[in-house]
mmCIF file of C-alpha atoms in Angstrom:
data_model
loop_
_atom_site.group_PDB
_atom_site.id
_atom_site.type_symbol
_atom_site.label_atom_id
_atom_site.label_comp_id
_atom_site.label_asym_id
_atom_site.label_seq_id
_atom_site.Cartn_x
_atom_site.Cartn_y
_atom_site.Cartn_z
ATOM 1 C CA MET A 1 94.771 114.915 70.114
ATOM 2 C CA LYS A 2 91.591 113.360 71.515
ATOM 3 C CA ALA A 3 91.210 112.494 75.206
ATOM 4 C CA VAL A 4 88.523 111.610 77.747
ATOM 5 C CA THR A 5 88.398 114.521 80.182
ATOM 6 C CA LEU A 6 86.830 114.551 83.630
ATOM 7 C CA ILE A 7 84.282 117.352 83.824
ATOM 8 C CA ASP A 8 83.038 116.645 87.345
ATOM 9 C CA LYS A 9 82.493 113.677 89.661
ATOM 10 C CA THR A 10 80.095 111.925 87.303
ATOM 11 C CA SER A 11 80.637 113.428 83.856
ATOM 12 C CA THR A 12 83.257 112.940 81.148
ATOM 13 C CA LYS A 13 83.565 114.058 77.568
ATOM 14 C CA ILE A 14 85.804 113.481 74.594
ATOM 15 C CA GLU A 15 87.586 116.637 73.525
ATOM 16 C CA GLU A 16 90.663 117.869 71.720
ATOM 17 C CA ILE A 17 93.619 118.716 73.955
ATOM 18 C CA THR A 18 97.265 119.536 73.318
ATOM 19 C CA LYS A 19 99.399 116.628 72.158
ATOM 20 C CA PRO A 20 102.377 116.164 74.510
ATOM 21 C CA SER A 21 105.997 116.323 73.382
ATOM 22 C CA PRO A 22 108.597 114.018 74.923
ATOM 23 C CA GLU A 23 111.371 115.680 76.903
ATOM 24 C CA LYS A 24 114.922 114.423 77.274
ATOM 25 C CA GLY A 25 114.950 110.758 78.249
ATOM 26 C CA GLU A 26 111.296 110.212 77.290
ATOM 27 C CA VAL A 27 109.374 108.507 74.514
ATOM 28 C CA LEU A 28 106.032 109.490 72.993
ATOM 29 C CA VAL A 29 103.660 106.519 73.051
ATOM 30 C CA LYS A 30 100.645 106.189 70.791
ATOM 31 C CA VAL A 31 98.164 104.480 73.113
ATOM 32 C CA ALA A 32 96.516 101.351 71.725
ATOM 33 C CA TYR A 33 94.717 100.170 74.860
ATOM 34 C CA SER A 34 94.110 101.416 78.383
ATOM 35 C CA ALA A 35 92.134 99.914 81.264
ATOM 36 C CA LEU A 36 90.097 101.012 84.260
ATOM 37 C CA ASP A 37 90.750 100.442 87.940
ATOM 38 C CA THR A 38 89.470 101.772 91.268
ATOM 39 C CA ALA A 39 91.850 104.734 91.126
ATOM 40 C CA PHE A 40 89.775 106.314 88.357
ATOM 41 C CA GLU A 41 86.770 107.026 90.592
ATOM 42 C CA GLU A 42 88.967 108.428 93.356
ATOM 43 C CA VAL A 43 90.404 110.952 90.899
ATOM 44 C CA ALA A 44 86.997 111.639 89.355
ATOM 45 C CA ARG A 45 85.642 112.478 92.820
ATOM 46 C CA ARG A 46 88.740 114.574 93.538
ATOM 47 C CA THR A 47 89.293 112.874 96.902
ATOM 48 C CA PHE A 48 92.310 114.266 98.755
ATOM 49 C CA ILE A 49 93.274 110.775 99.979
ATOM 50 C CA PRO A 50 93.802 108.674 98.010
ATOM 51 C CA GLY A 51 92.820 110.653 94.872
ATOM 52 C CA GLY A 52 95.364 113.407 95.452
ATOM 53 C CA LEU A 53 98.104 110.806 95.909
ATOM 54 C CA LEU A 54 97.315 109.180 92.556
ATOM 55 C CA HIS A 55 97.150 112.156 90.177
ATOM 56 C CA ASN A 56 97.477 115.926 90.127
ATOM 57 C CA LEU A 57 93.876 117.007 90.718
ATOM 58 C CA LYS A 58 94.428 120.655 89.815
ATOM 59 C CA VAL A 59 95.567 120.154 86.230
ATOM 60 C CA LYS A 60 93.116 121.244 83.535
ATOM 61 C CA PRO A 61 91.856 119.496 81.553
ATOM 62 C CA LEU A 62 91.944 116.527 83.927
ATOM 63 C CA VAL A 63 92.632 113.275 82.078
ATOM 64 C CA ALA A 64 92.965 110.069 84.091
ATOM 65 C CA GLY A 65 93.947 106.506 83.212
ATOM 66 C CA TRP A 66 97.228 104.762 84.082
ATOM 67 C CA HIS A 67 97.348 101.384 82.296
ATOM 68 C CA TYR A 68 98.586 101.430 78.717
ATOM 69 C CA SER A 69 99.949 99.484 75.815
ATOM 70 C CA GLY A 70 100.930 101.018 72.511
ATOM 71 C CA THR A 71 103.731 101.845 70.114
ATOM 72 C CA VAL A 72 106.600 104.291 70.310
ATOM 73 C CA GLU A 73 105.732 107.273 68.115
ATOM 74 C CA SER A 74 108.923 109.269 68.686
ATOM 75 C CA VAL A 75 111.958 109.392 70.986
ATOM 76 C CA ALA A 76 113.632 112.392 72.589
ATOM 77 C CA ALA A 77 117.313 113.105 73.110
ATOM 78 C CA GLY A 78 119.042 110.724 75.471
ATOM 79 C CA VAL A 79 116.995 107.688 74.440
ATOM 80 C CA ASP A 80 118.962 105.041 72.559
ATOM 81 C CA ASP A 81 117.190 101.837 73.597
ATOM 82 C CA TRP A 82 113.818 102.476 71.934
ATOM 83 C CA LYS A 83 112.926 103.128 68.324
ATOM 84 C CA VAL A 84 109.794 104.259 66.519
ATOM 85 C CA GLY A 85 107.334 101.384 66.166
ATOM 86 C CA ASP A 86 108.414 99.403 69.239
ATOM 87 C CA ALA A 87 105.453 97.840 71.068
ATOM 88 C CA VAL A 88 105.548 98.786 74.761
ATOM 89 C CA PHE A 89 103.462 98.500 77.911
ATOM 90 C CA GLY A 90 103.445 99.777 81.469
ATOM 91 C CA HIS A 91 101.520 102.229 83.582
ATOM 92 C CA LEU A 92 101.802 105.895 84.375
ATOM 93 C CA GLN A 93 102.934 106.559 87.931
ATOM 94 C CA TYR A 94 100.260 106.717 90.601
ATOM 95 C CA ALA A 95 101.538 109.983 92.039
ATOM 96 C CA SER A 96 100.471 113.532 92.799
ATOM 97 C CA ALA A 97 102.963 114.724 90.181
ATOM 98 C CA THR A 98 101.200 112.869 87.349
ATOM 99 C CA ARG A 99 99.510 115.366 85.034
ATOM 100 C CA GLN A 100 98.456 113.195 82.074
ATOM 101 C CA GLY A 101 96.282 110.135 81.558
ATOM 102 C CA SER A 102 96.266 107.111 79.279
ATOM 103 C CA LEU A 103 92.654 107.715 78.221
ATOM 104 C CA ALA A 104 94.153 109.771 75.418
ATOM 105 C CA GLU A 105 95.702 109.229 72.016
ATOM 106 C CA TYR A 106 99.245 109.943 73.230
ATOM 107 C CA ILE A 107 101.257 109.956 76.457
ATOM 108 C CA THR A 108 104.901 110.666 77.240
ATOM 109 C CA VAL A 109 106.828 108.133 79.312
ATOM 110 C CA PRO A 110 110.393 108.024 80.680
ATOM 111 C CA ALA A 111 112.279 105.437 78.657
ATOM 112 C CA SER A 112 113.084 103.494 81.838
ATOM 113 C CA GLU A 113 109.424 103.174 82.822
ATOM 114 C CA CYS A 114 108.134 101.044 79.962
ATOM 115 C CA ALA A 115 109.017 97.614 78.596
ATOM 116 C CA GLU A 116 108.652 95.639 75.401
ATOM 117 C CA ILE A 117 105.451 93.634 75.142
ATOM 118 C CA PRO A 118 106.465 89.967 75.387
ATOM 119 C CA GLU A 119 106.092 87.791 72.322
ATOM 120 C CA GLY A 120 102.684 86.120 72.268
ATOM 121 C CA VAL A 121 101.035 88.672 74.571
ATOM 122 C CA THR A 122 98.290 90.768 72.972
ATOM 123 C CA MET A 123 98.043 94.540 73.328
ATOM 124 C CA ASP A 124 94.815 94.374 75.337
ATOM 125 C CA ALA A 125 96.232 91.787 77.758
ATOM 126 C CA ALA A 126 99.400 93.849 78.210
ATOM 127 C CA ALA A 127 97.369 96.923 79.134
ATOM 128 C CA ALA A 128 95.322 94.923 81.624
ATOM 129 C CA VAL A 129 98.136 93.352 83.624
ATOM 130 C CA ALA A 130 100.896 95.875 84.353
ATOM 131 C CA THR A 131 99.522 97.751 87.372
ATOM 132 C CA GLU A 132 98.162 94.700 89.181
ATOM 133 C CA ALA A 133 101.218 92.524 88.630
ATOM 134 C CA LEU A 134 103.686 95.207 89.705
ATOM 135 C CA THR A 135 101.555 96.071 92.739
ATOM 136 C CA ALA A 136 101.554 92.427 93.805
ATOM 137 C CA LEU A 137 105.282 91.958 93.194
ATOM 138 C CA GLN A 138 106.426 95.138 94.926
ATOM 139 C CA GLY A 139 103.947 94.794 97.785
ATOM 140 C CA MET A 140 105.057 91.289 98.698
ATOM 141 C CA ARG A 141 108.771 91.437 97.809
ATOM 142 C CA ASP A 142 109.763 95.018 98.631
ATOM 143 C CA GLN A 143 107.354 96.017 101.392
ATOM 144 C CA GLY A 144 106.568 92.626 102.879
ATOM 145 C CA GLY A 145 109.987 91.032 102.518
ATOM 146 C CA LEU A 146 108.496 87.850 101.076
ATOM 147 C CA SER A 147 111.091 85.288 100.032
ATOM 148 C CA GLU A 148 111.442 81.555 99.596
ATOM 149 C CA GLY A 149 109.872 79.571 102.419
ATOM 150 C CA LYS A 150 108.023 82.462 104.094
ATOM 151 C CA SER A 151 104.279 82.282 104.714
ATOM 152 C CA ILE A 152 101.763 84.761 103.349
ATOM 153 C CA LEU A 153 98.060 85.546 103.630
ATOM 154 C CA ILE A 154 96.608 87.365 100.612
ATOM 155 C CA ILE A 155 93.346 89.228 101.225
ATOM 156 C CA ALA A 156 90.889 89.829 98.354
ATOM 157 C CA ALA A 157 92.652 87.140 96.361
ATOM 158 C CA GLY A 158 89.895 87.040 93.753
ATOM 159 C CA GLY A 159 90.550 90.602 92.592
ATOM 160 C CA GLY A 160 93.038 91.892 90.035
ATOM 161 C CA VAL A 161 95.970 92.431 92.408
ATOM 162 C CA GLY A 162 95.016 89.387 94.473
ATOM 163 C CA THR A 163 95.031 86.923 91.582
ATOM 164 C CA GLN A 164 98.459 88.177 90.523
ATOM 165 C CA ALA A 165 99.708 88.003 94.117
ATOM 166 C CA VAL A 166 98.751 84.341 94.525
ATOM 167 C CA GLN A 167 100.554 83.390 91.316
ATOM 168 C CA ILE A 168 103.633 85.507 91.998
ATOM 169 C CA ALA A 169 103.931 84.209 95.579
ATOM 170 C CA LYS A 170 104.043 80.674 94.175
ATOM 171 C CA VAL A 171 106.681 81.668 91.589
ATOM 172 C CA MET A 172 108.726 83.228 94.414
ATOM 173 C CA LYS A 173 108.539 79.841 96.198
ATOM 174 C CA ALA A 174 106.792 81.186 99.273
ATOM 175 C CA GLY A 175 106.004 78.578 101.894
ATOM 176 C CA ALA A 176 102.317 78.529 102.794
ATOM 177 C CA VAL A 177 100.273 80.692 100.410
ATOM 178 C CA HIS A 178 96.867 81.263 102.001
ATOM 179 C CA ALA A 179 94.169 83.372 100.397
ATOM 180 C CA VAL A 180 90.937 85.113 101.426
ATOM 181 C CA CYS A 181 88.150 85.771 98.937
ATOM 182 C CA SER A 182 84.381 85.729 98.437
ATOM 183 C CA THR A 183 82.440 82.531 97.802
ATOM 184 C CA LYS A 184 82.236 83.077 94.038
ATOM 185 C CA ASP A 185 86.043 83.254 93.746
ATOM 186 C CA VAL A 186 87.030 80.255 95.890
ATOM 187 C CA ALA A 187 87.367 77.783 93.003
ATOM 188 C CA LYS A 188 89.276 80.292 90.866
ATOM 189 C CA VAL A 189 91.787 81.077 93.620
ATOM 190 C CA LYS A 190 92.344 77.394 94.370
ATOM 191 C CA LYS A 191 93.108 76.864 90.686
ATOM 192 C CA LEU A 192 95.720 79.647 90.851
ATOM 193 C CA GLY A 193 97.667 77.573 93.363
ATOM 194 C CA ALA A 194 96.793 78.825 96.848
ATOM 195 C CA ASN A 195 97.510 76.172 99.493
ATOM 196 C CA LEU A 196 94.466 77.223 101.517
ATOM 197 C CA VAL A 197 91.511 79.369 100.467
ATOM 198 C CA ILE A 198 89.366 81.030 103.137
ATOM 199 C CA ASP A 199 85.811 82.064 102.280
ATOM 200 C CA ARG A 200 85.424 85.445 103.963
ATOM 201 C CA THR A 201 81.646 84.957 104.244
ATOM 202 C CA ILE A 202 82.228 81.919 106.461
ATOM 203 C CA LYS A 203 85.323 82.826 108.475
ATOM 204 C CA ASP A 204 86.051 86.159 110.174
ATOM 205 C CA ILE A 205 89.754 86.745 109.584
ATOM 206 C CA ALA A 206 89.788 89.534 112.160
ATOM 207 C CA SER A 207 89.415 86.915 114.901
ATOM 208 C CA ASP A 208 89.467 83.357 113.567
ATOM 209 C CA LEU A 209 92.956 82.922 112.083
ATOM 210 C CA GLU A 210 95.695 80.975 113.824
ATOM 211 C CA ALA A 211 97.783 83.335 115.959
ATOM 212 C CA ALA A 212 101.290 84.271 114.801
ATOM 213 C CA SER A 213 100.998 82.244 111.609
ATOM 214 C CA TYR A 214 102.125 84.585 108.819
ATOM 215 C CA ASP A 215 105.345 86.337 107.870
ATOM 216 C CA VAL A 216 103.393 88.603 105.509
ATOM 217 C CA ILE A 217 99.754 89.644 105.289
ATOM 218 C CA PHE A 218 99.030 91.399 101.994
ATOM 219 C CA ASP A 219 95.725 93.269 102.096
ATOM 220 C CA THR A 220 94.930 94.028 98.461
ATOM 221 C CA SER A 221 91.542 95.460 99.465
ATOM 222 C CA GLY A 222 92.991 98.042 101.859
ATOM 223 C CA LYS A 223 90.058 97.446 104.206
ATOM 224 C CA TYR A 224 91.734 95.810 107.210
ATOM 225 C CA SER A 225 93.628 97.701 109.886
ATOM 226 C CA PHE A 226 96.885 96.593 111.458
ATOM 227 C CA MET A 227 95.191 96.444 114.857
ATOM 228 C CA LYS A 228 92.661 93.896 113.605
ATOM 229 C CA LEU A 229 95.184 91.545 112.019
ATOM 230 C CA ARG A 230 98.365 91.959 114.062
ATOM 231 C CA TYR A 231 97.514 88.839 116.099
ATOM 232 C CA ALA A 232 98.012 86.677 112.981
ATOM 233 C CA LEU A 233 101.494 88.042 112.211
ATOM 234 C CA LYS A 234 104.646 86.348 113.317
ATOM 235 C CA LYS A 235 107.230 88.399 115.182
ATOM 236 C CA LYS A 236 108.960 90.646 112.631
ATOM 237 C CA GLY A 237 106.016 90.045 110.302
ATOM 238 C CA SER A 238 104.562 92.733 108.047
ATOM 239 C CA LEU A 239 101.055 93.816 107.119
ATOM 240 C CA VAL A 240 101.150 95.481 103.696
ATOM 241 C CA SER A 241 98.141 97.418 102.409
ATOM 242 C CA THR A 242 97.486 98.824 98.957
ATOM 243 C CA ILE A 243 95.863 101.889 100.539
ATOM 244 C CA PRO A 244 97.643 104.182 103.036
ATOM 245 C CA SER A 245 96.203 104.447 106.540
ATOM 246 C CA ILE A 246 97.216 106.187 109.754
ATOM 247 C CA SER A 247 99.127 103.091 110.904
ATOM 248 C CA THR A 248 101.342 103.149 107.790
ATOM 249 C CA LEU A 249 102.426 106.775 108.244
ATOM 250 C CA PRO A 250 105.002 108.261 110.634
ATOM 251 C CA PRO A 251 105.063 108.524 113.574
ATOM 252 C CA PHE A 252 102.480 105.758 114.034
ATOM 253 C CA SER A 253 104.359 103.263 111.840
ATOM 254 C CA SER A 254 107.446 103.808 114.015
ATOM 255 C CA PHE A 255 105.493 103.118 117.198
ATOM 256 C CA ILE A 256 104.149 99.910 115.680
ATOM 257 C CA ALA A 257 107.653 98.798 114.671
ATOM 258 C CA ILE A 258 108.658 98.829 118.336
ATOM 259 C CA SER A 259 106.373 95.806 118.783
ATOM 260 C CA GLY A 260 108.514 93.856 116.332
ATOM 261 C CA LYS A 261 105.861 93.911 113.641
ATOM 262 C CA ARG A 262 105.407 96.352 110.762
ATOM 263 C CA SER A 263 102.538 98.136 109.041
ATOM 264 C CA LYS A 264 103.268 99.375 105.531
ATOM 265 C CA ALA A 265 101.450 100.817 102.549
ATOM 266 C CA LEU A 266 102.452 100.413 98.937
ATOM 267 C CA MET A 267 102.623 103.018 96.201
ATOM 268 C CA VAL A 268 103.500 100.960 93.138
ATOM 269 C CA HIS A 269 106.286 102.337 90.945
ATOM 270 C CA CYS A 270 106.480 101.419 87.276
ATOM 271 C CA ASN A 271 109.973 100.441 86.142
ATOM 272 C CA ARG A 272 111.368 98.430 83.267
ATOM 273 C CA LYS A 273 113.117 95.790 85.366
ATOM 274 C CA ASP A 274 109.919 94.699 87.105
ATOM 275 C CA LEU A 275 107.861 94.952 83.908
ATOM 276 C CA GLU A 276 110.345 92.687 82.148
ATOM 277 C CA LEU A 277 110.280 90.214 85.041
ATOM 278 C CA VAL A 278 106.483 90.034 84.948
ATOM 279 C CA GLY A 279 106.569 89.813 81.152
ATOM 280 C CA THR A 280 108.940 86.849 81.331
ATOM 281 C CA TRP A 281 106.667 85.050 83.782
ATOM 282 C CA ILE A 282 103.676 85.598 81.501
ATOM 283 C CA LYS A 283 105.593 84.477 78.415
ATOM 284 C CA THR A 284 106.740 81.249 80.120
ATOM 285 C CA GLY A 285 103.283 80.565 81.525
ATOM 286 C CA GLU A 286 104.364 80.812 85.162
ATOM 287 C CA ILE A 287 101.652 83.425 85.716
ATOM 288 C CA HIS A 288 98.635 84.421 83.652
ATOM 289 C CA SER A 289 97.471 87.904 82.724
ATOM 290 C CA ILE A 290 94.426 89.516 84.306
ATOM 291 C CA PRO A 291 91.213 88.083 82.834
ATOM 292 C CA ILE A 292 89.485 90.647 80.633
ATOM 293 C CA ASP A 293 85.823 91.228 81.430
ATOM 294 C CA LYS A 294 85.113 93.235 78.267
ATOM 295 C CA VAL A 295 86.826 95.568 75.809
ATOM 296 C CA TYR A 296 85.074 98.881 75.059
ATOM 297 C CA ASN A 297 85.821 101.390 72.343
ATOM 298 C CA ILE A 298 86.816 104.635 74.016
ATOM 299 C CA LYS A 299 83.883 106.405 72.349
ATOM 300 C CA ASN A 300 81.697 104.254 74.625
ATOM 301 C CA PHE A 301 83.644 105.229 77.736
ATOM 302 C CA GLU A 302 80.576 105.859 79.903
ATOM 303 C CA ASP A 303 79.410 102.282 79.269
ATOM 304 C CA ALA A 304 82.842 101.043 80.290
ATOM 305 C CA ARG A 305 82.755 103.144 83.448
ATOM 306 C CA GLU A 306 79.352 101.738 84.360
ATOM 307 C CA ARG A 307 80.644 98.207 83.861
ATOM 308 C CA GLN A 308 83.723 98.941 85.976
ATOM 309 C CA ASN A 309 81.428 99.804 88.884
ATOM 310 C CA ASP A 310 79.205 96.734 88.377
ATOM 311 C CA SER A 311 79.574 94.153 91.154
ATOM 312 C CA LYS A 312 78.989 91.425 88.545
ATOM 313 C CA LYS A 313 82.136 92.411 86.656
ATOM 314 C CA SER A 314 84.674 89.604 86.421
ATOM 315 C CA GLY A 315 88.074 90.775 85.270
ATOM 316 C CA ARG A 316 89.560 93.953 83.882
ATOM 317 C CA VAL A 317 87.544 96.453 81.872
ATOM 318 C CA VAL A 318 89.801 97.374 78.944
ATOM 319 C CA ILE A 319 89.509 100.447 76.754
ATOM 320 C CA LYS A 320 90.396 100.366 73.056
ATOM 321 C CA VAL A 321 91.950 103.753 72.370
ATOM 322 C CA GLN A 322 93.502 103.458 68.930
ATOM 323 C CA ASP A 323 90.736 103.319 66.303
ATOM 324 C CA GLY A 324 88.200 103.427 69.127
ATOM 325 C CA TRP A 325 87.070 107.044 68.800
#
């Protein structure tokens, strides 16, 4: 099968590699669309952290990509809830054990880690949304403990995870939903439903927030330390980051917990239950998918990669895999 392989930090090429075979409990998915995110460059550069936490960096050839939508090509023994031709979406796990990538014609996926694409949702939109929506949901609900009536501050609310987080927090009936973003995203984030939008170019959130005002602070940029933002957390409040730091790892996280506040990092885990929940919200219009900046045929992958790293990009860069070679 064809795949985009990572040659070195800056170079990729399309080459023929071995087509995977599904093992017990897995399905073989023919990839229709994939999408790019910041994890790709970390793996391309072979960074130990976070790159080594997102993909096995020693596998050869190295094929990255996590987002996907496509159709079930075959099912292995032990799978009775999927059939050939079913349209599915999800993302490969961001984990050091991951040895394949969705920038390829085929991937194998555990049957419990994909979901049916909701009626009315296009293949490209399905590929764009899964990682960001699940990251937002699991970060706020599972790591942050967000529930009805609790207050939350979402940092980098104009980005992919941030826009999903604002919408999902409103669906979860959070109390005050406050958001931080750049000037160009203020109007967009207000439209998503945030109760208060803070322009980070005007207000320094490391010093100018109201003390002890949030049950959860969700840093989708991974750029703020617990020490800088702890003053804005309520007692028993949690700072959740999308990128691990020293304060989120033992024993430091345990020392922090003694103060009554918590510092946590999220490693999103793809599972059918959460995919179906997000899919239902999209189908009913309670949340909207990630805006798509542009769709590129996979044969033009280097153009897509350049656009992904362009500061003027607005939305998800999606890759057309099927019929895109």
